[in-house]
Every structure is written in structure tokens, then in C-alpha cells.
mmCIF file with all atom_site columns, C-alpha atoms in Angstrom:
data_model
loop_
_atom_site.group_PDB
_atom_site.id
_atom_site.type_symbol
_atom_site.label_atom_id
_atom_site.label_alt_id
_atom_site.label_comp_id
_atom_site.label_asym_id
_atom_site.label_entity_id
_atom_site.label_seq_id
_atom_site.pdbx_PDB_ins_code
_atom_site.Cartn_x
_atom_site.Cartn_y
_atom_site.Cartn_z
_atom_site.occupancy
_atom_site.B_iso_or_equiv
_atom_site.pdbx_formal_charge
_atom_site.auth_seq_id
_atom_site.auth_comp_id
_atom_site.auth_asym_id
_atom_site.auth_atom_id
_atom_site.pdbx_PDB_model_num
ATOM 1  C CA . THR A 1 1  ? 5.932  17.262 -1.067  1.00 59.00 ? 1  THR A CA 1
ATOM 2  C CA . PHE A 1 2  ? 6.825  18.565 -4.351  1.00 64.00 ? 2  PHE A CA 1
ATOM 3  C CA . SER A 1 3  ? 6.367  16.675 -7.532  1.00 69.00 ? 3  SER A CA 1
ATOM 4  C CA . ALA A 1 4  ? 7.447  17.805 -11.075 1.00 64.00 ? 4  ALA A CA 1
ATOM 5  C CA . ASP A 1 5  ? 4.277  19.194 -12.432 1.00 66.00 ? 5  ASP A CA 1
ATOM 6  C CA . GLY A 1 6  ? 4.208  21.843 -9.718  1.00 66.00 ? 6  GLY A CA 1
ATOM 7  C CA . THR A 1 7  ? 1.667  20.139 -7.164  1.00 71.00 ? 7  THR A CA 1
ATOM 8  C CA . ALA A 1 8  ? 2.621  20.783 -3.344  1.00 71.00 ? 8  ALA A CA 1
ATOM 9  C CA . LYS A 1 9  ? 0.955  18.479 -0.940  1.00 69.00 ? 9  LYS A CA 1
ATOM 10 C CA . SER A 1 10 ? 0.907  19.329 2.795   1.00 60.00 ? 10 SER A CA 1
ATOM 11 C CA . GLY A 1 11 ? -1.216 17.400 5.317   1.00 56.00 ? 11 GLY A CA 1
ATOM 12 C CA . CYS A 1 12 ? -4.929 17.577 3.850   1.00 59.00 ? 12 CYS A CA 1
ATOM 13 C CA . GLY A 1 13 ? -3.784 20.840 1.485   1.00 65.00 ? 13 GLY A CA 1
ATOM 14 C CA . CYS A 1 14 ? -2.737 20.424 -2.251  1.00 68.00 ? 14 CYS A CA 1
ATOM 15 C CA . PHE A 1 15 ? -1.512 23.301 -4.176  1.00 70.00 ? 15 PHE A CA 1
ATOM 16 C CA . LYS A 1 16 ? -1.099 24.012 -7.900  1.00 72.00 ? 16 LYS A CA 1
ATOM 17 C CA . LYS A 1 17 ? 0.607  26.254 -9.741  1.00 70.00 ? 17 LYS A CA 1
ATOM 18 C CA . ARG A 1 18 ? -1.169 28.701 -11.732 1.00 71.00 ? 18 ARG A CA 1
ATOM 19 C CA . PRO A 1 19 ? -1.075 27.182 -15.884 1.00 72.00 ? 19 PRO A CA 1
ATOM 20 C CA . GLY A 1 20 ? 0.983  30.828 -16.782 1.00 74.00 ? 20 GLY A CA 1
ATOM 21 C CA . SER A 1 21 ? 3.185  30.810 -14.110 1.00 73.00 ? 21 SER A CA 1
ATOM 22 C CA . GLN A 1 22 ? 6.781  31.029 -15.148 1.00 74.00 ? 22 GLN A CA 1
ATOM 23 C CA . LYS A 1 23 ? 8.779  26.886 -15.501 1.00 73.00 ? 23 LYS A CA 1
ATOM 24 C CA . ARG A 1 24 ? 11.535 26.230 -13.159 1.00 72.00 ? 24 ARG A CA 1
ATOM 25 C CA . ALA A 1 25 ? 13.927 23.510 -13.207 1.00 73.00 ? 25 ALA A CA 1
ATOM 26 C CA . PHE A 1 26 ? 14.027 21.277 -9.831  1.00 71.00 ? 26 PHE A CA 1
ATOM 27 C CA . HIS A 1 27 ? 16.677 21.605 -7.782  1.00 76.00 ? 27 HIS A CA 1
ATOM 28 C CA . LYS A 1 28 ? 17.818 19.523 -4.637  1.00 80.00 ? 28 LYS A CA 1
ATOM 29 C CA . VAL A 1 29 ? 18.254 21.362 -0.999  1.00 80.00 ? 29 VAL A CA 1
ATOM 30 C CA . GLU A 1 30 ? 21.111 19.865 -0.115  1.00 83.00 ? 30 GLU A CA 1
ATOM 31 C CA . THR A 1 31 ? 20.557 19.124 4.213   1.00 83.00 ? 31 THR A CA 1
ATOM 32 C CA . ARG A 1 32 ? 24.167 21.199 5.005   1.00 84.00 ? 32 ARG A CA 1
ATOM 33 C CA . ASP A 1 33 ? 22.218 23.993 2.936   1.00 86.00 ? 33 ASP A CA 1
ATOM 34 C CA . LEU A 1 34 ? 19.561 23.854 6.055   1.00 84.00 ? 34 LEU A CA 1
ATOM 35 C CA . ALA A 1 35 ? 21.814 23.408 8.711   1.00 88.00 ? 35 ALA A CA 1
ATOM 36 C CA . GLY A 1 36 ? 22.246 25.845 11.732  1.00 91.00 ? 36 GLY A CA 1
ATOM 37 C CA . LYS A 1 37 ? 20.223 27.856 13.729  1.00 92.00 ? 37 LYS A CA 1
ATOM 38 C CA . TRP A 1 38 ? 16.245 28.882 13.033  1.00 89.00 ? 38 TRP A CA 1
ATOM 39 C CA . ARG A 1 39 ? 13.938 31.113 14.623  1.00 88.00 ? 39 ARG A CA 1
ATOM 40 C CA . GLY A 1 40 ? 10.084 31.079 13.816  1.00 85.00 ? 40 GLY A CA 1
ATOM 41 C CA . CYS A 1 41 ? 6.545  31.829 14.641  1.00 83.00 ? 41 CYS A CA 1
ATOM 42 C CA . VAL A 1 42 ? 3.464  30.777 13.502  1.00 80.00 ? 42 VAL A CA 1
ATOM 43 C CA . CYS A 1 43 ? 0.834  33.557 13.979  1.00 79.00 ? 43 CYS A CA 1
ATOM 44 C CA . ALA A 1 44 ? -3.160 32.886 14.394  1.00 76.00 ? 44 ALA A CA 1
ATOM 45 C CA . PRO A 1 45 ? -4.522 35.449 12.127  1.00 79.00 ? 45 PRO A CA 1
ATOM 46 C CA . PHE A 1 46 ? -7.742 36.004 14.359  1.00 82.00 ? 46 PHE A CA 1
ATOM 47 C CA . VAL A 1 47 ? -7.200 38.127 17.565  1.00 83.00 ? 47 VAL A CA 1
ATOM 48 C CA . PRO A 1 48 ? -9.198 35.852 20.250  1.00 84.00 ? 48 PRO A CA 1
ATOM 49 C CA . CYS A 1 49 ? -6.461 32.988 18.699  1.00 80.00 ? 49 CYS A CA 1
ATOM 50 C CA . TRP A 1 50 ? -3.290 35.221 19.533  1.00 79.00 ? 50 TRP A CA 1
ATOM 51 C CA . PRO A 1 51 ? -2.664 33.567 22.750  1.00 79.00 ? 51 PRO A CA 1
ATOM 52 C CA . LEU A 1 52 ? -1.886 30.550 20.614  1.00 79.00 ? 52 LEU A CA 1
ATOM 53 C CA . THR A 1 53 ? 0.910  32.007 19.049  1.00 82.00 ? 53 THR A CA 1
ATOM 54 C CA . GLN A 1 54 ? 3.736  29.886 19.058  1.00 81.00 ? 54 GLN A CA 1
ATOM 55 C CA . PHE A 1 55 ? 7.504  30.614 18.691  1.00 84.00 ? 55 PHE A CA 1
ATOM 56 C CA . PHE A 1 56 ? 10.184 28.560 17.902  1.00 83.00 ? 56 PHE A CA 1
ATOM 57 C CA . TRP A 1 57 ? 13.954 28.077 18.326  1.00 86.00 ? 57 TRP A CA 1
ATOM 58 C CA . THR A 1 58 ? 15.748 25.607 16.800  1.00 85.00 ? 58 THR A CA 1
ATOM 59 C CA . GLU A 1 59 ? 18.854 24.016 15.062  1.00 88.00 ? 59 GLU A CA 1
ATOM 60 C CA . LYS A 1 60 ? 18.989 21.536 12.271  1.00 87.00 ? 60 LYS A CA 1
ATOM 61 C CA . THR A 1 61 ? 21.958 18.990 11.729  1.00 89.00 ? 61 THR A CA 1
ATOM 62 C CA . ALA A 1 62 ? 22.712 17.328 8.691   1.00 88.00 ? 62 ALA A CA 1
ATOM 63 C CA . LEU A 1 63 ? 22.903 13.565 9.219   1.00 88.00 ? 63 LEU A CA 1
ATOM 64 C CA . ASN A 1 64 ? 23.533 12.926 5.756   1.00 87.00 ? 64 ASN A CA 1
ATOM 65 C CA . GLN A 1 65 ? 22.324 14.279 1.749   1.00 84.00 ? 65 GLN A CA 1
ATOM 66 C CA . ASP A 1 66 ? 18.972 13.343 2.478   1.00 82.00 ? 66 ASP A CA 1
ATOM 67 C CA . ARG A 1 67 ? 18.029 13.574 6.244   1.00 84.00 ? 67 ARG A CA 1
ATOM 68 C CA . TYR A 1 68 ? 18.378 16.341 9.099   1.00 84.00 ? 68 TYR A CA 1
ATOM 69 C CA . GLU A 1 69 ? 17.985 16.330 12.667  1.00 85.00 ? 69 GLU A CA 1
ATOM 70 C CA . GLU A 1 70 ? 15.989 19.165 14.486  1.00 83.00 ? 70 GLU A CA 1
ATOM 71 C CA . SER A 1 71 ? 16.061 19.955 18.028  1.00 84.00 ? 71 SER A CA 1
ATOM 72 C CA . GLY A 1 72 ? 15.367 22.969 20.276  1.00 84.00 ? 72 GLY A CA 1
ATOM 73 C CA . HIS A 1 73 ? 12.798 25.002 22.127  1.00 81.00 ? 73 HIS A CA 1
ATOM 74 C CA . CYS A 1 74 ? 8.846  26.184 21.212  1.00 81.00 ? 74 CYS A CA 1
ATOM 75 C CA . CYS A 1 75 ? 7.062  28.062 23.290  1.00 81.00 ? 75 CYS A CA 1
ATOM 76 C CA . CYS A 1 76 ? 2.923  28.118 23.316  1.00 76.00 ? 76 CYS A CA 1
ATOM 77 C CA . LEU A 1 77 ? 0.982  30.213 25.933  1.00 72.00 ? 77 LEU A CA 1
ATOM 78 C CA . ALA A 1 78 ? 4.347  31.230 27.683  1.00 64.00 ? 78 ALA A CA 1
ATOM 79 C CA . LEU A 1 79 ? 4.877  27.317 28.350  1.00 68.00 ? 79 LEU A CA 1
ATOM 80 C CA . PRO A 1 80 ? 8.282  26.841 27.159  1.00 69.00 ? 80 PRO A CA 1
ATOM 81 C CA . LEU A 1 81 ? 7.621  22.964 25.098  1.00 68.00 ? 81 LEU A CA 1
ATOM 82 C CA . PRO A 1 82 ? 11.107 20.852 24.003  1.00 67.00 ? 82 PRO A CA 1
ATOM 83 C CA . CYS A 1 83 ? 10.782 19.705 20.418  1.00 66.00 ? 83 CYS A CA 1
ATOM 84 C CA . SER A 1 84 ? 12.796 17.170 18.611  1.00 60.00 ? 84 SER A CA 1
ATOM 85 C CA . VAL A 1 85 ? 12.508 16.242 14.836  1.00 58.00 ? 85 VAL A CA 1
ATOM 86 C CA . GLU A 1 86 ? 14.041 13.786 12.270  1.00 55.00 ? 86 GLU A CA 1
ATOM 87 C CA . SER A 1 87 ? 13.222 14.797 8.784   1.00 57.00 ? 87 SER A CA 1
ATOM 88 C CA . THR A 1 88 ? 14.189 13.527 5.085   1.00 51.00 ? 88 THR A CA 1
ATOM 89 C CA . THR A 1 89 ? 14.107 16.999 2.819   1.00 48.00 ? 89 THR A CA 1
#
């Protein structure tokens, strides 16, 4: 979640812009701009954890101007796992 004062919160983490960073106006991201096929990975920084690296192949579909649905597959330990998420922007 992002706020106007430059604070971003994700799970148990909270991040704030540096005092000297450039000020930018808020721009809403349209869900139709997020729609499409996405590929990515989440890598562990420590060598012993490399087998836990996750790869994902998903497709996002805009439901309306504030919501999208994401479905596809992810892979961890070479096991294919289905994933389905409905999110708001």
C-alpha cells in the first residue's frame, strides 16, 4: 500500500522515501495496463536456499477499473503449483 507522504507498506515491512528524494505526483495505474502475461522468479540470496527459488507464469485479466484477476502456475522444488489470485490496485 502506498500513501501520499511517500510511505509504502507491504506485509510487516514499512518503507519511506528519503527526505531529499524527488517529489512525484501520484498516478493511478489502470488495471487494463496490468493485463497480459507475466513471468518472473523469486530468488533466495543464500546458496543453501536456492532450491526454494520460485518461478511463476501468470496471466492478469482486468475485471473493472479497480480489480484484476491473476491465474497461472508457479514452480517450487520442481513441483508445478496452480495459483489463482484476485487483487485490487
